Coordinates of C-alpha atoms in Angstrom, one line a residue:
M1 CA -24.9 3.8 -21.2
S2 CA -25.3 0.7 -18.9
V3 CA -24.5 1.0 -15.2
N4 CA -22.8 -2.8 -15.2
P5 CA -19.2 -2.5 -13.5
M6 CA -17.9 -5.4 -15.7
A7 CA -14.8 -5.4 -13.5
Y8 CA -13.7 -8.6 -14.9
E9 CA -14.2 -7.5 -18.4
A10 CA -11.9 -4.7 -17.5
Q11 CA -9.7 -7.0 -15.8
F12 CA -9.3 -9.1 -18.8
F13 CA -9.2 -6.4 -21.7
G14 CA -7.7 -3.6 -19.7
F15 CA -10.2 -1.0 -20.1
T16 CA -13.6 -1.1 -19.2
P17 CA -16.2 -1.6 -21.9
Q18 CA -18.5 0.6 -21.0
T19 CA -15.1 3.1 -22.1
C20 CA -15.1 1.2 -25.0
M21 CA -18.7 1.8 -26.1
L22 CA -18.6 5.8 -24.7
R23 CA -15.7 6.4 -27.0
I24 CA -17.3 4.7 -30.3
Y25 CA -20.3 6.7 -29.1
I26 CA -18.1 10.2 -29.5
A27 CA -16.5 9.0 -32.2
F28 CA -19.5 8.4 -34.4
Q29 CA -21.1 12.0 -33.3
D30 CA -17.9 13.7 -33.9
Y31 CA -18.3 12.0 -38.0
L32 CA -21.6 13.1 -38.0
F33 CA -21.4 16.3 -36.9
E34 CA -18.7 16.5 -39.7
M35 CA -20.7 15.1 -42.4
M36 CA -23.1 17.7 -41.9
L37 CA -20.7 20.6 -42.2
V38 CA -19.4 19.1 -45.1
V39 CA -23.1 19.3 -46.7
E40 CA -23.8 22.1 -45.6
R41 CA -21.0 23.7 -47.3
V42 CA -21.6 22.0 -50.5
I43 CA -25.1 23.3 -50.1
L44 CA -23.9 26.9 -50.0
K45 CA -21.4 26.3 -52.9
K46 CA -24.5 25.4 -55.1
L47 CA -26.9 28.2 -54.3
V48 CA -24.2 30.5 -55.2
G49 CA -24.5 29.8 -58.9
V50 CA -28.7 29.8 -58.8
P51 CA -29.7 32.9 -59.9
D52 CA -32.4 34.9 -58.1
C53 CA -31.9 32.2 -54.8
K54 CA -34.2 33.3 -51.9
I55 CA -32.7 30.9 -49.6
S56 CA -30.2 32.8 -46.8
P57 CA -27.2 31.1 -45.4
F58 CA -29.0 31.5 -42.1
Q59 CA -31.7 29.1 -43.4
I60 CA -29.6 26.5 -44.3
R61 CA -28.0 26.7 -41.2
K62 CA -31.6 26.4 -39.5
S63 CA -32.2 23.3 -42.0
T64 CA -28.5 21.6 -41.3
E65 CA -29.7 21.7 -37.6
R66 CA -32.9 20.5 -37.4
F67 CA -31.6 17.6 -39.8
L68 CA -28.6 16.7 -37.3
L69 CA -31.3 16.8 -34.0
F70 CA -33.2 14.3 -36.1
M71 CA -30.0 12.1 -37.2
K72 CA -28.6 12.3 -33.5
D73 CA -32.3 11.2 -32.2
H74 CA -32.0 8.5 -34.2
F75 CA -28.9 7.4 -34.2
D76 CA -28.9 7.3 -30.1
K77 CA -31.7 4.6 -30.8
L78 CA -29.4 2.3 -32.9
F79 CA -26.7 3.0 -30.9
S80 CA -28.1 2.1 -27.4
K81 CA -29.2 -1.1 -29.3
M82 CA -25.9 -1.9 -30.6
E83 CA -24.6 -0.9 -27.3
E84 CA -26.5 -3.6 -25.7
V85 CA -25.6 -6.4 -28.4
L86 CA -22.1 -5.2 -27.9
L87 CA -21.6 -5.6 -24.3
Q88 CA -23.9 -8.8 -24.4
L89 CA -22.0 -10.7 -27.0
V90 CA -19.1 -9.4 -27.9
L91 CA -17.7 -7.5 -24.4
N92 CA -18.8 -9.9 -22.1
I93 CA -17.0 -12.9 -20.5
P94 CA -19.8 -15.8 -19.4
E95 CA -20.3 -16.5 -16.1
N96 CA -18.2 -19.8 -16.2
V97 CA -15.4 -18.6 -17.5
L98 CA -12.1 -18.2 -15.6
L99 CA -9.1 -16.0 -16.8
P100 CA -6.0 -17.6 -17.1
E101 CA -4.7 -15.8 -13.7
D102 CA -7.4 -16.5 -11.6
K103 CA -6.8 -20.3 -12.2
V104 CA -5.4 -20.4 -8.3
H105 CA -9.0 -19.8 -7.2
E106 CA -10.3 -22.6 -8.7
Q107 CA -7.4 -25.0 -7.6
Y108 CA -7.4 -23.3 -4.0
P109 CA -11.1 -22.2 -3.6
Y110 CA -11.6 -20.3 -0.1
S111 CA -15.3 -19.4 1.3
K112 CA -16.0 -16.3 2.8
E113 CA -15.5 -17.9 6.6
Q114 CA -12.3 -19.5 5.3
F115 CA -10.5 -15.9 4.2
Q116 CA -11.9 -14.3 7.3
E117 CA -10.3 -17.0 9.3
L118 CA -6.8 -16.4 7.5
Q119 CA -7.0 -12.6 8.1
D120 CA -7.4 -13.1 11.6
E121 CA -4.8 -15.8 10.9
V122 CA -2.4 -12.9 9.5
R123 CA -3.3 -10.5 12.2
Q124 CA -2.7 -12.7 15.3
L125 CA 0.7 -13.4 13.2
Q126 CA 1.4 -10.2 12.8
Q127 CA 0.5 -9.2 16.7
Q128 CA 3.2 -12.1 17.9
Y129 CA 5.8 -10.9 15.4
K130 CA 5.5 -7.3 16.6
A131 CA 6.0 -9.0 20.5
E132 CA 8.6 -11.3 19.5
A133 CA 10.5 -7.9 18.2
S134 CA 9.7 -5.3 21.2
A135 CA 10.8 -8.8 23.5
G136 CA 14.6 -9.1 20.9
Q137 CA 14.8 -5.4 21.8
A138 CA 14.6 -5.4 25.5
L139 CA 16.7 -8.6 25.3
R140 CA 19.4 -6.9 23.3
A141 CA 19.1 -3.8 25.6
E142 CA 19.3 -6.1 28.9
L143 CA 22.5 -7.6 27.0
E144 CA 24.4 -4.3 27.0
E145 CA 23.2 -3.8 30.0
Q146 CA 24.6 -6.7 31.8
K147 CA 27.7 -6.5 29.6
V148 CA 28.6 -3.3 31.4
V149 CA 28.1 -4.6 34.7
Q150 CA 30.0 -7.5 33.3
A151 CA 32.7 -5.1 32.9
E152 CA 32.4 -3.5 36.5
L153 CA 33.1 -6.4 38.2
E154 CA 35.8 -7.8 36.3
K155 CA 37.6 -4.7 37.4
I156 CA 36.4 -5.2 40.9
L157 CA 38.0 -8.8 40.9
Q158 CA 41.2 -7.2 39.7
W159 CA 40.8 -5.2 42.0
F160 CA 40.8 -8.3 44.9
D161 CA 43.3 -10.1 43.1
G162 CA 46.1 -6.9 43.3
L163 CA 44.5 -6.5 47.0
E164 CA 45.4 -9.9 47.6
N165 CA 48.9 -9.7 46.3
I166 CA 49.1 -6.5 48.3
C167 CA 48.1 -8.9 51.8
R168 CA 50.7 -11.2 50.2
E169 CA 53.6 -8.6 50.0
H170 CA 52.4 -7.6 53.3
G171 CA 52.4 -10.4 55.0
T172 CA 48.6 -10.8 56.1
S173 CA 48.2 -14.9 54.7
S174 CA 46.1 -15.6 57.2
F175 CA 42.1 -15.2 57.1
K176 CA 42.2 -12.9 59.9
E177 CA 44.8 -10.6 58.9
S178 CA 43.5 -10.6 55.4
F179 CA 40.1 -9.6 56.6
A180 CA 41.6 -6.9 58.8
F181 CA 43.5 -5.6 55.9
L182 CA 40.0 -5.9 54.1
T183 CA 38.4 -3.4 56.9
Q184 CA 40.9 -1.1 56.4
N185 CA 40.8 -1.0 52.0
S186 CA 36.7 -1.3 52.6
K187 CA 36.4 2.6 51.7
K188 CA 37.8 1.8 48.1
L189 CA 35.6 -1.3 48.1
Q190 CA 32.4 0.5 48.6
D191 CA 33.4 3.3 46.0
V192 CA 33.9 0.9 43.6
L193 CA 30.3 -0.4 44.5
K194 CA 28.9 3.1 44.3
E195 CA 30.2 3.8 41.1
V196 CA 28.5 0.8 39.6
E197 CA 25.3 1.3 41.0
E198 CA 25.4 4.9 39.4
K199 CA 26.2 3.8 35.8
S200 CA 23.5 1.4 36.6
K201 CA 21.3 4.1 37.1
K202 CA 22.3 5.9 34.4
I203 CA 21.9 2.8 31.7
K204 CA 18.2 2.0 32.6
K205 CA 17.7 5.9 33.0
H206 CA 18.6 5.8 29.0
D207 CA 16.9 2.7 28.0
Q208 CA 13.4 4.5 29.4
L209 CA 14.3 7.5 27.3
L210 CA 14.4 5.2 24.6

């Protein structure tokens, strides 16, 4: 059997030429064995009617096996020649022939160096994509954090609006009076700021765990 892989022929036929030749060889060999068994049975039947026959079935079997080895040896020699002819002239695709599915390679030929450059460019684009995906994920996380902080700031603004209304109700319209009033209520503002800081720390820890 030929050791040439003949990969292009396998692409066209859907099987390797060597596999085809092996199946043909096995089919011929099986047929030869079957024919020898038929011949042996015919000889045995003919000898049954012969009076005083000194040839035993064992001798016939030995003779059949020797003849089978003789035929197999000649068959192998003939098959080697037939295989060589079929692989070269029938199951072989010439080097100047291009299959239809490979026409694109003829239109856009690439050398090994150009193909390597394309692979390097693909790897670089993949790395850029991963980096941009990671950056996008970080931006989304930061946006969520900003939404939380914005909500807390809106609470503070609402608190200041309420405080301003309270100051007006108490007649503290001047800056000095308002400042004094704010100083008295600074404890509330500090508590709110502390709450915002704690929530921000929790969000950062949560993002680090993710």
